[in-house]
C-alpha atoms as a printed R data frame, in Angstrom:
    type eleno elety resid chain resno       x       y       z
1   ATOM     1    CA   MET     A     1  34.740 111.748 225.906
2   ATOM     2    CA   SER     A     2  37.310 111.470 223.152
3   ATOM     3    CA   GLU     A     3  39.877 114.040 222.433
4   ATOM     4    CA   ALA     A     4  41.346 114.711 219.027
5   ATOM     5    CA   THR     A     5  45.004 114.078 219.135
6   ATOM     6    CA   ALA     A     6  47.078 116.426 217.069
7   ATOM     7    CA   VAL     A     7  49.592 114.643 214.918
8   ATOM     8    CA   PRO     A     8  52.483 116.876 213.964
9   ATOM     9    CA   SER     A     9  52.821 116.915 210.244
10  ATOM    10    CA   ALA     A    10  56.244 116.304 208.835
11  ATOM    11    CA   ALA     A    11  57.902 119.229 207.153
12  ATOM    12    CA   PRO     A    12  57.726 118.919 203.402
13  ATOM    13    CA   ALA     A    13  60.938 117.630 201.967
14  ATOM    14    CA   LYS     A    14  62.801 120.086 199.861
15  ATOM    15    CA   PRO     A    15  63.002 118.975 196.274
16  ATOM    16    CA   LYS     A    16  66.463 117.897 195.296
17  ATOM    17    CA   ARG     A    17  68.155 120.116 192.824
18  ATOM    18    CA   LYS     A    18  68.384 118.419 189.489
19  ATOM    19    CA   ARG     A    19  71.883 118.249 188.068
20  ATOM    20    CA   TYR     A    20  71.646 118.457 184.325
21  ATOM    21    CA   GLN     A    21  75.353 118.419 183.477
22  ATOM    22    CA   SER     A    22  78.695 117.246 184.734
23  ATOM    23    CA   PRO     A    23  81.110 119.855 186.127
24  ATOM    24    CA   LEU     A    24  82.905 121.905 183.498
25  ATOM    25    CA   LEU     A    25  86.372 120.754 184.561
26  ATOM    26    CA   LEU     A    26  85.319 117.134 184.184
27  ATOM    27    CA   ALA     A    27  83.861 117.880 180.756
28  ATOM    28    CA   LEU     A    28  87.153 119.503 179.703
29  ATOM    29    CA   LEU     A    29  89.258 116.541 180.842
30  ATOM    30    CA   PRO     A    30  88.904 114.505 177.597
31  ATOM    31    CA   GLN     A    31  90.140 117.438 175.518
32  ATOM    32    CA   VAL     A    32  93.059 117.942 177.903
33  ATOM    33    CA   ILE     A    33  94.006 114.267 177.581
34  ATOM    34    CA   LEU     A    34  93.861 114.394 173.780
35  ATOM    35    CA   PHE     A    35  95.924 117.537 173.261
36  ATOM    36    CA   VAL     A    36  98.511 116.792 175.947
37  ATOM    37    CA   SER     A    37  98.970 113.226 174.707
38  ATOM    38    CA   ALA     A    38  99.359 114.394 171.111
39  ATOM    39    CA   VAL     A    39 101.997 116.969 172.093
40  ATOM    40    CA   VAL     A    40 103.935 114.349 174.068
41  ATOM    41    CA   LEU     A    41 103.777 111.864 171.189
42  ATOM    42    CA   PHE     A    42 104.892 114.550 168.750
43  ATOM    43    CA   TRP     A    43 107.849 115.377 170.996
44  ATOM    44    CA   LEU     A    44 108.806 111.691 171.296
45  ATOM    45    CA   SER     A    45 108.469 111.228 167.541
46  ATOM    46    CA   GLN     A    46 110.971 114.000 166.911
47  ATOM    47    CA   LYS     A    47 113.506 112.142 169.060
48  ATOM    48    CA   ASP     A    48 112.805 108.556 167.976
49  ATOM    49    CA   MET     A    49 110.416 108.104 165.070
50  ATOM    50    CA   ALA     A    50 110.619 104.311 164.959
51  ATOM    51    CA   GLY     A    51 110.156 103.939 168.691
52  ATOM    52    CA   THR     A    52 106.897 105.871 168.826
53  ATOM    53    CA   ILE     A    53 104.937 104.088 166.096
54  ATOM    54    CA   GLU     A    54 103.311 101.755 168.609
55  ATOM    55    CA   TYR     A    55 102.444 104.663 170.893
56  ATOM    56    CA   TRP     A    56 100.517 106.400 168.103
57  ATOM    57    CA   GLU     A    57  98.676 103.148 167.419
58  ATOM    58    CA   TYR     A    58  97.882 102.699 171.121
59  ATOM    59    CA   PHE     A    59  96.544 106.255 171.068
60  ATOM    60    CA   VAL     A    60  93.760 105.229 168.683
61  ATOM    61    CA   PRO     A    61  91.607 103.348 171.251
62  ATOM    62    CA   VAL     A    62  92.005 106.313 173.623
63  ATOM    63    CA   ILE     A    63  90.623 108.671 170.965
64  ATOM    64    CA   ALA     A    64  87.866 106.184 170.119
65  ATOM    65    CA   LEU     A    65  86.792 105.879 173.765
66  ATOM    66    CA   ILE     A    66  86.777 109.650 174.241
67  ATOM    67    CA   SER     A    67  84.827 110.075 171.010
68  ATOM    68    CA   LEU     A    68  82.258 107.525 172.188
69  ATOM    69    CA   ILE     A    69  81.734 109.206 175.556
70  ATOM    70    CA   SER     A    70  82.079 112.807 174.424
71  ATOM    71    CA   GLY     A    71  79.759 112.437 171.447
72  ATOM    72    CA   TRP     A    72  76.921 110.996 173.542
73  ATOM    73    CA   SER     A    73  75.558 114.457 174.319
74  ATOM    74    CA   GLN     A    74  75.666 115.530 170.674
75  ATOM    75    CA   SER     A    75  73.634 112.482 169.697
76  ATOM    76    CA   TYR     A    76  71.046 113.559 172.286
77  ATOM    77    CA   LEU     A    77  70.932 117.062 170.811
78  ATOM    78    CA   SER     A    78  70.335 115.677 167.331
79  ATOM    79    CA   ASN     A    79  67.648 113.243 168.603
80  ATOM    80    CA   GLU     A    80  69.652 110.336 167.260
81  ATOM    81    CA   VAL     A    81  68.743 106.803 168.266
82  ATOM    82    CA   ARG     A    82  71.375 105.735 170.759
83  ATOM    83    CA   ALA     A    83  71.713 102.256 169.271
84  ATOM    84    CA   TRP     A    84  72.450 103.764 165.864
85  ATOM    85    CA   TYR     A    85  74.987 106.098 167.442
86  ATOM    86    CA   LEU     A    86  76.820 103.167 169.020
87  ATOM    87    CA   ILE     A    87  76.796 101.264 165.721
88  ATOM    88    CA   LYS     A    88  78.297 104.254 163.907
89  ATOM    89    CA   GLN     A    89  81.049 104.605 166.488
90  ATOM    90    CA   VAL     A    90  81.937 100.904 166.337
91  ATOM    91    CA   VAL     A    91  81.988 100.838 162.539
92  ATOM    92    CA   HIS     A    92  83.910 104.106 162.295
93  ATOM    93    CA   TRP     A    93  86.746 103.271 164.654
94  ATOM    94    CA   GLY     A    94  86.651  99.604 163.725
95  ATOM    95    CA   ALA     A    95  87.478 100.625 160.141
96  ATOM    96    CA   LEU     A    96  90.548 102.515 161.379
97  ATOM    97    CA   PHE     A    97  91.654  99.543 163.472
98  ATOM    98    CA   ALA     A    98  91.245  97.350 160.384
99  ATOM    99    CA   LEU     A    99  93.356  99.708 158.263
100 ATOM   100    CA   LEU     A   100  96.141  99.746 160.836
101 ATOM   101    CA   TYR     A   101  95.976  95.959 161.123
102 ATOM   102    CA   VAL     A   102  96.304  95.559 157.364
103 ATOM   103    CA   ALA     A   103  99.179  98.040 157.255
104 ATOM   104    CA   ASN     A   104 101.019  96.086 159.940
105 ATOM   105    CA   ASN     A   105 100.387  92.638 158.496
106 ATOM   106    CA   GLN     A   106 100.443  93.138 154.739
107 ATOM   107    CA   GLY     A   107 103.983  94.433 154.368
108 ATOM   108    CA   LEU     A   108 103.391  98.191 154.317
109 ATOM   109    CA   ARG     A   109 105.283  98.789 157.531
110 ATOM   110    CA   GLU     A   110 108.334  96.942 156.211
111 ATOM   111    CA   ALA     A   111 108.133  98.535 152.756
112 ATOM   112    CA   ILE     A   112 108.684 102.117 153.954
113 ATOM   113    CA   ASP     A   113 110.873 103.746 156.587
114 ATOM   114    CA   ALA     A   114 109.782 104.661 160.117
115 ATOM   115    CA   GLN     A   115 109.266 108.330 159.336
116 ATOM   116    CA   GLN     A   116 106.969 107.662 156.391
117 ATOM   117    CA   TYR     A   117 104.968 105.018 158.238
118 ATOM   118    CA   THR     A   118 104.538 107.177 161.346
119 ATOM   119    CA   ILE     A   119 103.323 110.084 159.230
120 ATOM   120    CA   ILE     A   120 100.845 107.833 157.421
121 ATOM   121    CA   VAL     A   121  99.516 106.560 160.757
122 ATOM   122    CA   ILE     A   122  99.079 110.103 162.096
123 ATOM   123    CA   TYR     A   123  97.322 111.227 158.924
124 ATOM   124    CA   LEU     A   124  94.977 108.217 159.145
125 ATOM   125    CA   ILE     A   125  94.184 109.043 162.764
126 ATOM   126    CA   ALA     A   126  93.637 112.706 161.865
127 ATOM   127    CA   PHE     A   127  91.319 111.813 158.970
128 ATOM   128    CA   ALA     A   128  89.310 109.379 161.107
129 ATOM   129    CA   THR     A   129  89.058 111.976 163.875
130 ATOM   130    CA   LEU     A   130  87.908 114.625 161.393
131 ATOM   131    CA   LEU     A   131  85.133 112.341 160.132
132 ATOM   132    CA   ALA     A   132  84.134 111.588 163.730
133 ATOM   133    CA   ALA     A   133  83.990 115.332 164.391
134 ATOM   134    CA   ILE     A   134  81.733 115.929 161.394
135 ATOM   135    CA   HIS     A   135  79.362 113.045 162.008
136 ATOM   136    CA   MET     A   136  79.417 112.420 165.756
137 ATOM   137    CA   ASP     A   137  81.293 114.926 167.923
138 ATOM   138    CA   PHE     A   138  82.260 118.331 166.553
139 ATOM   139    CA   LYS     A   139  84.489 119.015 169.569
140 ATOM   140    CA   LEU     A   140  87.102 116.778 167.906
141 ATOM   141    CA   PHE     A   141  87.373 119.066 164.866
142 ATOM   142    CA   PHE     A   142  90.217 121.235 166.132
143 ATOM   143    CA   PHE     A   143  92.042 118.240 167.554
144 ATOM   144    CA   SER     A   144  91.990 116.588 164.132
145 ATOM   145    CA   LEU     A   145  93.499 119.746 162.608
146 ATOM   146    CA   PHE     A   146  96.213 119.693 165.254
147 ATOM   147    CA   LEU     A   147  97.070 116.111 164.304
148 ATOM   148    CA   VAL     A   148  97.414 117.191 160.676
149 ATOM   149    CA   PHE     A   149  99.718 119.984 161.837
150 ATOM   150    CA   CYS     A   150 101.885 117.501 163.769
151 ATOM   151    CA   ALA     A   151 102.076 115.123 160.822
152 ATOM   152    CA   TYR     A   152 103.110 117.937 158.504
153 ATOM   153    CA   LEU     A   153 105.856 119.102 160.860
154 ATOM   154    CA   LEU     A   154 107.231 115.571 161.044
155 ATOM   155    CA   ALA     A   155 107.014 115.158 157.269
156 ATOM   156    CA   VAL     A   156 108.838 118.435 156.547
157 ATOM   157    CA   PRO     A   157 111.300 118.942 159.413
158 ATOM   158    CA   ALA     A   158 113.420 121.499 157.516
159 ATOM   159    CA   ASP     A   159 112.339 124.674 155.696
160 ATOM   160    CA   ASN     A   160 108.763 124.136 156.792
161 ATOM   161    CA   ALA     A   161 106.528 126.729 155.139
162 ATOM   162    CA   VAL     A   162 104.005 126.717 158.000
163 ATOM   163    CA   LEU     A   163 106.694 127.381 160.603
164 ATOM   164    CA   LEU     A   164 108.120 130.175 158.473
165 ATOM   165    CA   TYR     A   165 104.675 131.731 158.167
166 ATOM   166    CA   ILE     A   166 104.015 131.465 161.902
167 ATOM   167    CA   GLY     A   167 107.426 132.939 162.659
168 ATOM   168    CA   GLU     A   168 106.880 135.892 160.332
169 ATOM   169    CA   THR     A   169 103.320 136.487 161.524
170 ATOM   170    CA   PHE     A   170 104.053 136.443 165.244
171 ATOM   171    CA   GLY     A   171 107.629 137.674 165.153
172 ATOM   172    CA   ILE     A   172 109.210 134.419 166.337
173 ATOM   173    CA   ASP     A   173 112.921 134.328 165.592
174 ATOM   174    CA   GLY     A   174 114.268 130.940 164.539
175 ATOM   175    CA   ALA     A   175 110.824 129.380 164.240
176 ATOM   176    CA   GLN     A   176 112.291 126.382 162.429
177 ATOM   177    CA   SER     A   177 114.190 125.398 165.567
178 ATOM   178    CA   LYS     A   178 111.216 125.890 167.884
179 ATOM   179    CA   THR     A   179 108.848 123.238 166.567
180 ATOM   180    CA   LEU     A   180 107.934 121.895 170.016
181 ATOM   181    CA   SER     A   181 107.177 125.340 171.461
182 ATOM   182    CA   ILE     A   182 105.100 126.275 168.426
183 ATOM   183    CA   SER     A   183 103.251 122.953 168.519
184 ATOM   184    CA   VAL     A   184 102.395 123.586 172.184
185 ATOM   185    CA   GLY     A   185 101.070 127.019 171.240
186 ATOM   186    CA   VAL     A   186  98.973 125.586 168.412
187 ATOM   187    CA   ALA     A   187  97.663 122.903 170.786
188 ATOM   188    CA   VAL     A   188  96.613 125.599 173.271
189 ATOM   189    CA   VAL     A   189  94.791 127.487 170.504
190 ATOM   190    CA   GLY     A   190  93.067 124.269 169.429
191 ATOM   191    CA   PHE     A   191  92.092 123.480 173.007
192 ATOM   192    CA   ILE     A   192  90.601 126.953 173.492
193 ATOM   193    CA   ALA     A   193  88.620 126.629 170.257
194 ATOM   194    CA   SER     A   194  87.380 123.190 171.338
195 ATOM   195    CA   THR     A   195  86.379 124.674 174.693
196 ATOM   196    CA   PHE     A   196  84.181 127.266 172.982
197 ATOM   197    CA   VAL     A   197  82.472 124.457 171.047
198 ATOM   198    CA   LEU     A   198  82.019 122.528 174.285
199 ATOM   199    CA   LEU     A   199  80.478 125.526 176.053
200 ATOM   200    CA   SER     A   200  78.122 126.096 173.128
201 ATOM   201    CA   MET     A   201  77.005 122.469 173.193
202 ATOM   202    CA   ARG     A   202  76.559 122.500 176.964
203 ATOM   203    CA   GLY     A   203  74.322 125.553 176.648
204 ATOM   204    CA   ALA     A   204  72.224 123.916 173.945
205 ATOM   205    CA   LEU     A   205  72.090 120.681 175.930
206 ATOM   206    CA   LEU     A   206  70.987 122.430 179.108
207 ATOM   207    CA   THR     A   207  68.281 124.345 177.243
208 ATOM   208    CA   LYS     A   208  66.922 121.178 175.678
209 ATOM   209    CA   ARG     A   209  66.866 119.236 178.937
210 ATOM   210    CA   ILE     A   210  65.140 122.055 180.809
211 ATOM   211    CA   GLY     A   211  62.572 122.327 178.031
212 ATOM   212    CA   ALA     A   212  61.954 118.590 178.131
213 ATOM   213    CA   LYS     A   213  61.571 118.733 181.925
214 ATOM   214    CA   ARG     A   214  59.013 121.505 181.677
215 ATOM   215    CA   LYS     A   215  56.988 119.555 179.140
216 ATOM   216    CA   GLU     A   216  56.947 116.564 181.445
217 ATOM   217    CA   GLY     A   217  55.729 118.782 184.304
């Protein structure tokens, strides 16, 4: 006589929670690096314009790398082919590298003084960053404007109309002598604006990924 042996069934495994996005603090880190680095470079440029030219140039690959990583999500939102996105990034920042190379090796750097050359480099970086913001990663938009602001302050260190306007608007006495403090404040405003863009994109990204997951199910 055979007896049926009861085999205890294993408890069903709980489905792992799908993580759709990186933590917010980690997502904010690239913007922190950009704005803090720009403020530090601006401060160093005020003290020694000639000595910081190389630092601004070394800053370009940092911006390019952050643009490449940060813009990946935006390319997903726009249903862009990833290979095409990578090609655009390489061509875009490669063009800026080429311009800086030509400027350094075709006599432009020696033809003008350190202040003029540094300002030109910052404006080139700002323009390239603005184009990257428009075409690949809108989070860089406010950072590009901040770079323009820094370049303008360095170009017009005395009787700066923007500083006068900021001083009159916000009641800052001696605004002309507080360029670093005001630049920090503008950087904070730019960072906050970039954060709102980031949060908006994260919301849109999360919605799209959840929708795609439901369609698959």
